[in-house]
XYZ file of C-alpha atoms in Angstrom:
410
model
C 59.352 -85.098 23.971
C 57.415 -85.301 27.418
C 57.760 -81.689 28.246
C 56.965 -80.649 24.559
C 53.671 -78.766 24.207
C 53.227 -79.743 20.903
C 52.801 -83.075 22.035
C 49.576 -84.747 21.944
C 50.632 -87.093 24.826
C 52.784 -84.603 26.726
C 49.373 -83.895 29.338
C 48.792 -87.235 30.135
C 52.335 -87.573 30.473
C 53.556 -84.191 32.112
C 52.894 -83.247 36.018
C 51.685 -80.378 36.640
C 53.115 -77.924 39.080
C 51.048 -76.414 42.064
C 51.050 -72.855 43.070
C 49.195 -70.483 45.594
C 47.242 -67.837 43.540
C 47.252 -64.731 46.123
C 43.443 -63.169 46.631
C 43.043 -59.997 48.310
C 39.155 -60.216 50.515
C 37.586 -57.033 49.715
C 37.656 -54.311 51.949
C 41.229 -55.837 53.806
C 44.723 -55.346 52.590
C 45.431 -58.738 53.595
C 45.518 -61.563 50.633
C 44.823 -65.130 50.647
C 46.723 -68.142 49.604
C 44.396 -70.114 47.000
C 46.107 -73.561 45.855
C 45.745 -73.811 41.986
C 47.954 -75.140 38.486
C 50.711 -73.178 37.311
C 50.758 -71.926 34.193
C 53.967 -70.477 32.189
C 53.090 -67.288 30.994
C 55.925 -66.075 28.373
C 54.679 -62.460 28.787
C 54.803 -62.561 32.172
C 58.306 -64.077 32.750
C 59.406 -61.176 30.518
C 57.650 -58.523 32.843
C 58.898 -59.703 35.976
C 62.421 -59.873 34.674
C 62.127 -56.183 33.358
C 61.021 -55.288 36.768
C 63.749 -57.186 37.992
C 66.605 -55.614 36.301
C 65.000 -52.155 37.271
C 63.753 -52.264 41.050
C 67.233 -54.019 42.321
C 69.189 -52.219 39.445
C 70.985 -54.714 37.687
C 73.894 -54.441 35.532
C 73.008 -55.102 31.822
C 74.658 -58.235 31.746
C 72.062 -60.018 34.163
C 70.087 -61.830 31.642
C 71.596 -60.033 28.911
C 73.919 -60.995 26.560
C 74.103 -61.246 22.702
C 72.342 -58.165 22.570
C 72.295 -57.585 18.277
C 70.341 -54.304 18.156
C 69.248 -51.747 20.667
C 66.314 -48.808 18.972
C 66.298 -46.420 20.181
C 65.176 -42.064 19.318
C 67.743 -39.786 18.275
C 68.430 -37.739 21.313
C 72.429 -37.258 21.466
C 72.007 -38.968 24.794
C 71.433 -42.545 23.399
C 74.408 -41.845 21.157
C 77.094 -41.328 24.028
C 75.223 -44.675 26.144
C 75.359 -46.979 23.032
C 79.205 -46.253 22.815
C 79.423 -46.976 26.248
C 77.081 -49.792 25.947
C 78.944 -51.114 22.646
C 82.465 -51.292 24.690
C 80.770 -52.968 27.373
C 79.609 -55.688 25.225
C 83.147 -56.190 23.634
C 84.534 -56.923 27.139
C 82.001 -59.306 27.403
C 83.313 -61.067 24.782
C 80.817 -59.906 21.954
C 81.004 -60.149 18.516
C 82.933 -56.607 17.004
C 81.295 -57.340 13.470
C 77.822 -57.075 14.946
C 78.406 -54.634 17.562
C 78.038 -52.212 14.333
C 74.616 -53.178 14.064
C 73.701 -52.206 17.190
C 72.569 -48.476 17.062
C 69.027 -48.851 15.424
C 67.361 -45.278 15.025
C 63.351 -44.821 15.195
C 61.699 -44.352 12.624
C 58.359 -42.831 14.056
C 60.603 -40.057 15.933
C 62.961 -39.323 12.807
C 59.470 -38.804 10.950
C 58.174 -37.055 13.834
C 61.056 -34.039 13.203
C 60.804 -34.349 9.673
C 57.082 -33.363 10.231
C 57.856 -31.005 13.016
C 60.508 -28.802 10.930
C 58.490 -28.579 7.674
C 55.654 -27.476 9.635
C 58.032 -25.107 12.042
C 58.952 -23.661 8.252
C 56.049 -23.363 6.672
C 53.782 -21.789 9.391
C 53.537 -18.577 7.850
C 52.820 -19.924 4.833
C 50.042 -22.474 5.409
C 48.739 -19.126 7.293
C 48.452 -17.601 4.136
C 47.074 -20.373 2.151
C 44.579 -20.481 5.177
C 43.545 -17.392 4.758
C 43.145 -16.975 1.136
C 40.767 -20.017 0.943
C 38.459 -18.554 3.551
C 38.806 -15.404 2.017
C 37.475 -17.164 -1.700
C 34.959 -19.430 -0.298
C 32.847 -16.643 1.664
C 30.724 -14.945 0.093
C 29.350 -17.170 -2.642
C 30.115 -14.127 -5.492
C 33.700 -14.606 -4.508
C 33.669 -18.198 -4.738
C 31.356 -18.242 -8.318
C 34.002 -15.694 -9.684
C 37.007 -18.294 -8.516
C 35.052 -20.796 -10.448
C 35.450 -18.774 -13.810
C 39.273 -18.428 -13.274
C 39.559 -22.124 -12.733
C 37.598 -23.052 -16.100
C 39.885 -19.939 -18.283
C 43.552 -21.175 -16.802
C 42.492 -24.807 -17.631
C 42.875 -25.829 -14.154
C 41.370 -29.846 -14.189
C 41.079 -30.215 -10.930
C 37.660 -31.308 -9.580
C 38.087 -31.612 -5.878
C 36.351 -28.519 -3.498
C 38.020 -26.125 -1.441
C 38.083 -26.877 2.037
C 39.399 -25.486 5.256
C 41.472 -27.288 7.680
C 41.294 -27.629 11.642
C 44.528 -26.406 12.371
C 45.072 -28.767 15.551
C 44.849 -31.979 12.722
C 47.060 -32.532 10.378
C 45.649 -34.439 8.477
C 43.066 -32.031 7.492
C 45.770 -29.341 6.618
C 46.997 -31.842 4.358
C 43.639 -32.213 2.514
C 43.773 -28.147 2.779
C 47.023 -27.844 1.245
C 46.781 -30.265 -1.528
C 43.365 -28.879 -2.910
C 45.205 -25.442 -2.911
C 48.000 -26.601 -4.929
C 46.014 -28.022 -7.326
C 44.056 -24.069 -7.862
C 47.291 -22.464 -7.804
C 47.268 -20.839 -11.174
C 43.640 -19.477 -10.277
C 44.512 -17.841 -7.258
C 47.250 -16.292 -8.872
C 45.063 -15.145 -11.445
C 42.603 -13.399 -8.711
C 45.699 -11.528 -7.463
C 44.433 -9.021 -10.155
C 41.691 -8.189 -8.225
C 41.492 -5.432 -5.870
C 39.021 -6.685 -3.642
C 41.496 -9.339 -2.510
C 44.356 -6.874 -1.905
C 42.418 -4.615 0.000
C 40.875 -7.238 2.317
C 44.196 -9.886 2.767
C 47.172 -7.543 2.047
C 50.146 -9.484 3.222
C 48.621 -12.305 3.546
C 48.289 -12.841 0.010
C 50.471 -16.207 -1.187
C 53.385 -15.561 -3.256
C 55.683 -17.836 -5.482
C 57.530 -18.839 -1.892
C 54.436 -19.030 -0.305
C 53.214 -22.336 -2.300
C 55.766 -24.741 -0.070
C 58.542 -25.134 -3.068
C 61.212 -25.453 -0.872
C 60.088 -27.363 2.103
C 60.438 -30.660 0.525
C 64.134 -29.755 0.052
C 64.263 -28.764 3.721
C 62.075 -31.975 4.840
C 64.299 -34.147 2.925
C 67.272 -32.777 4.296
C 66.025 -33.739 7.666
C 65.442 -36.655 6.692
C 68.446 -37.671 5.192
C 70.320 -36.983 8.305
C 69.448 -39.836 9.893
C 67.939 -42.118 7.777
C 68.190 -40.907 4.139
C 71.991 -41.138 3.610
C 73.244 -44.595 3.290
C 76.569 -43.724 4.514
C 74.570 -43.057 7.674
C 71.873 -45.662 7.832
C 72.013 -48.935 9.645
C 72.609 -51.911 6.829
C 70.760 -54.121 8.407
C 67.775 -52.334 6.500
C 69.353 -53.825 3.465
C 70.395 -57.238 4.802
C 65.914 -57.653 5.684
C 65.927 -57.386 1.742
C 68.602 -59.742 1.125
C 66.995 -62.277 3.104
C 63.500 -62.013 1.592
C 63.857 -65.099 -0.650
C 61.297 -63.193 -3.383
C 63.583 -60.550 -3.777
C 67.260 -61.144 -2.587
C 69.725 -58.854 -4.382
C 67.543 -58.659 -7.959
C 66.035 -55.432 -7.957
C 68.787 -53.841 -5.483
C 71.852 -52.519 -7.785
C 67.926 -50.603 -9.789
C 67.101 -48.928 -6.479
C 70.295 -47.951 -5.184
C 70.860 -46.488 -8.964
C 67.580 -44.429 -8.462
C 67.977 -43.550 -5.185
C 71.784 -42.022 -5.334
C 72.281 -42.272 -8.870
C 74.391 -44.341 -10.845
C 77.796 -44.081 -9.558
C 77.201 -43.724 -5.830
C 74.255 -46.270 -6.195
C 76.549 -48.863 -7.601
C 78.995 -48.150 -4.640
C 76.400 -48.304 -2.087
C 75.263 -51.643 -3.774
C 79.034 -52.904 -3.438
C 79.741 -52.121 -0.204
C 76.238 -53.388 1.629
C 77.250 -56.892 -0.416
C 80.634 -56.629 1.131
C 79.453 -55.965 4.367
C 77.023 -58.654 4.142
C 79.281 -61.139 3.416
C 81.359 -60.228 6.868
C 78.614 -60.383 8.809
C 78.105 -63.895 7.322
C 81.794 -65.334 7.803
C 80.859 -63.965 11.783
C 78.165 -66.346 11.933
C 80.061 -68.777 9.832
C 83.096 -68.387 12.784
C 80.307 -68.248 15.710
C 78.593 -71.198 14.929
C 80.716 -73.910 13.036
C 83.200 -73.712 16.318
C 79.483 -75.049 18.384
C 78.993 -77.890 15.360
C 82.701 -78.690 14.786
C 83.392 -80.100 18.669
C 81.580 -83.830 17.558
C 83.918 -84.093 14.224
C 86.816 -83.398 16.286
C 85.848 -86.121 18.853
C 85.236 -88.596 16.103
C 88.093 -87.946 14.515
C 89.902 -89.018 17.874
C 87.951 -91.784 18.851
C 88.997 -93.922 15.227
C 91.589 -96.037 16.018
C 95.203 -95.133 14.827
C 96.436 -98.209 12.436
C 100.540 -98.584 13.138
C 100.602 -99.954 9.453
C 99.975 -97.965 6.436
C 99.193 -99.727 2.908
C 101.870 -99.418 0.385
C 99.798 -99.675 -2.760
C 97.401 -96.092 -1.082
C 100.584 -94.421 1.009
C 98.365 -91.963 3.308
C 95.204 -92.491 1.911
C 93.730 -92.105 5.380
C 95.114 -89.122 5.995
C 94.327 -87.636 2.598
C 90.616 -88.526 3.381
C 90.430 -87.044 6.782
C 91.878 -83.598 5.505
C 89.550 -83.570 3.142
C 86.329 -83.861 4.883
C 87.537 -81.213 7.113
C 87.938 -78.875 4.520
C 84.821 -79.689 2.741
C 82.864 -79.345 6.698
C 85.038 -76.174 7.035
C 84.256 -74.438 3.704
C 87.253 -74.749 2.127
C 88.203 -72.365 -0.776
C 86.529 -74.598 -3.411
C 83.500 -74.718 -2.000
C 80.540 -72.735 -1.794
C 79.395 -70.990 0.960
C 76.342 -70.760 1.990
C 75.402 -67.014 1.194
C 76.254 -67.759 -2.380
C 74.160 -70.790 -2.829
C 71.739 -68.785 -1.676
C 71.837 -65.800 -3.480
C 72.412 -68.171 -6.833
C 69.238 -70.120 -6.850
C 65.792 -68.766 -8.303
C 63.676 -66.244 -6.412
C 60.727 -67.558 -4.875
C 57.732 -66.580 -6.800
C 54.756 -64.561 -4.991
C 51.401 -66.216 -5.245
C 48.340 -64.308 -5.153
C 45.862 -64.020 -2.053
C 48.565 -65.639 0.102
C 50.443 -64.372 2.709
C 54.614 -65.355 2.523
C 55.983 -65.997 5.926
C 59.729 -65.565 5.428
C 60.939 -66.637 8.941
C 59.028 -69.922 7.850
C 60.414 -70.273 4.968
C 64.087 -70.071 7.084
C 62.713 -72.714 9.144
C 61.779 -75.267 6.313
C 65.243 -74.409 4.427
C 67.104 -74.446 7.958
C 68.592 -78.155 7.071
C 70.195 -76.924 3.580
C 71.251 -73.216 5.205
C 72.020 -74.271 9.182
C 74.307 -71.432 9.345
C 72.791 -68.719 6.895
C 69.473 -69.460 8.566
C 70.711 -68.287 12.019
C 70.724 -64.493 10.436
C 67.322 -64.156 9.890
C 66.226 -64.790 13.565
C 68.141 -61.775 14.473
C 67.665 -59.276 11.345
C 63.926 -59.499 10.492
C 63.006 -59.734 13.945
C 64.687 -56.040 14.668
C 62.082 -53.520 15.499
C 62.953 -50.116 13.720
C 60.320 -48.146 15.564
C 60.547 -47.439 19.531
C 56.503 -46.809 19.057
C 53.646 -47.117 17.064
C 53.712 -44.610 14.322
C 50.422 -42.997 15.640
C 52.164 -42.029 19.357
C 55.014 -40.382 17.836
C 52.665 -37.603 16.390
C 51.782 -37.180 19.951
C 48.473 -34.431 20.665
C 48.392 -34.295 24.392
C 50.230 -30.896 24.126
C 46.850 -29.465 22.146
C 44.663 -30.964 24.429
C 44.124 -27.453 26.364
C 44.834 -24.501 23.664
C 43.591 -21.378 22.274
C 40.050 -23.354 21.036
C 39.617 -25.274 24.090
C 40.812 -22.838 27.403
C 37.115 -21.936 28.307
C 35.892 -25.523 28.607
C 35.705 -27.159 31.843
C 37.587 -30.204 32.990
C 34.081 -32.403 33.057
C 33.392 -31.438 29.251
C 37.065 -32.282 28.671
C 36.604 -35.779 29.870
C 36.512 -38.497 26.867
């Protein structure tokens, strides 16, 4: 209670702990001792062990151990060092249940390809698109003519054409998705001879309007993230363990993700595998809280008499309180008292904190509750998603070779 932060009386209480603060004099190398308070900076302790580890390269298992997940990109590399990682860990002594959890893939790269080969297969096409718009928009009798076709195919959309900056993406987005919309119209000014002559091959064609690169996109990303045969469950388990939603809607959007039969399998096995992963914790942590029943079980003293009227009614009594404190088959565990009581209900302008809500219910889940620390706290990106679309490679290109490295400057 005296070293607690949180208490009100812990700094009238508490010592402090002196330090020398080094200050460099300007214009010497040389630093200065300064005698100040120490302060325990969590950030910092974490830096300094990371530099640590790396500088005197340490083994893994210096400060390490209990590691549950490790994200990281999906460079065959990472695969062959979490195997060798994983093994390591099971000589350790680790868990073998959640050493299956371990390999956590990024997100922001797997996008990042998904991106990268739609784009890699439909650069010819986008060309095209490109190319037709700017041919339409310029001169204005070209673009008052497009206007007709739009209003005799029926074409609703309201939106303008617009040309994209082919180093953003986002703006070729925009580009493509007005073009789709005038699809029918452009196909319509095909007829016109004007636009053969000047565009030729670069005319758009049935292929030409991206109808197969969501297939190919999707196949990307399927391979590492879009097949659940594939995927990490722990995904699932996050869901699970959101009070508002637990297992309700799941068996709906497996069933329209994979369909019916495969959905209901998927939904099967990720409640199977849950419930493993639970009896892990359940083994893990009931040997830490057993060790006091044990001892007071030993310290009662051992009658030499036994009542004739109750033969072994102590006995009886002891067995059963240890099989009622170590689940026994009639009881329910945890999970399912969980998973049986009422969702929590969302309320409106307020912000849920789930790991809170662990924390209040920690007293009627002690076990159960240990999950969540580990699962919802698993980061499934390596980066932000902004850095994975990396643009320092188009920083010097075809638009910006002539300029000078002072105009380049930000």
């Amino acid at each position: 209670m005296v070293a607690c932060l949180k208490n009100p009386h812990s700094k009238d209480t508490r010592q402090s702990l002196l330090t020398f603060n080094d200050v460099y004099t300007s214009g010497t190398e040389a630093s200065e001792g300064v005698l100040g308070t120490w302060v325990f900076n969590q950030e910092a302790i974490r830096r300094a062990l990371c530099e640590m580890i790396i500088v005197d390269e340490l083994p893994f298992r210096i400060g390490i151990k209990n590691v549950f997940t490790v994200t990281v990109d999906n460079a065959s590399s990472n695969d062959i060092a979490l195997g060798f990682f994983k093994n390591k860990l099971l000589s350790w002594g680790g868990s073998s249940v959640r050493v299956q959890y371990m390999h956590m893939r990024c997100i922001a790269h797997v996008l990042n390809l998904v991106v990268q080969d739609g784009l890699r297969y439909a650069g010819p096409s986008i060309k095209k698109v490109r190319d037709v718009v700017r041919w339409v928009r310029n001169p204005h009798a070209r673009l008052k003519k497009f206007r007709e076709l739009v209003v005799l195919n029926g074409v609703e959309a309201k939106c303008a054409l617009q040309l994209d900056v082919p180093t953003r993406w986002n703006s070729t987005y925009m580009m493509l998705n007005t073009a789709l919309q005038y699809q029918r119209a452009f196909e319509a000014y095909e007829n016109d001879s004007s636009m053969t002559a000047d565009l030729s091959d670069s005319i758009p064609n049935f292929m030409d309007w991206l109808s197969e690169m969501g297939s190919h996109m999707k196949q990307k990303f399927e391979k590492y993230w879009g097949d659940p045969e594939k995927m990490n469950f722990l995904i699932f388990y996050a869901t699970i363990l959101d009070p508002r939603d637990k297992i309700e809607y799941m068996p709906a959007q497996f069933a329209q993700l994979y369909g019916d039969d495969k959905g209901k399998s998927c939904f099967e096995k990720v409640q199977s595998s849950m419930v493993v992963l639970f009896n892990d914790y359940t083994a893990t942590y009931h040997v830490q809280s057993a060790s006091p029943t044990v001892q007071s079980m030993q310290s009662e003293p051992v009658h030499s008499q036994t009542s004739v009227g109750k033969p072994q009614a102590r006995m009886k009594s002891q067995l059963k309180k240890q099989r009622m404190e170590t689940g026994g088959s009639s009881k329910e565990t945890e999970l399912q008292i969980y998973l049986s009581e009422k969702l929590v209900e969302d309320e409106e302008n307020v912000d849920f904190d789930v790991l809170r809500w662990w924390k209040v219910n920690s007293d009627r889940f002690p076990i159960l509750s240990k999950m969540p620390r580990d699962v919802l706290v698993v980061p499934i990106s390596t980066v932000a998603s902004e850095s994975a679309f990396s643009t320092s490679g188009r920083v010097l290109d075809a638009f910006r070779s002539f300029l000078n490295p002072k105009l380049l400057k930000p």
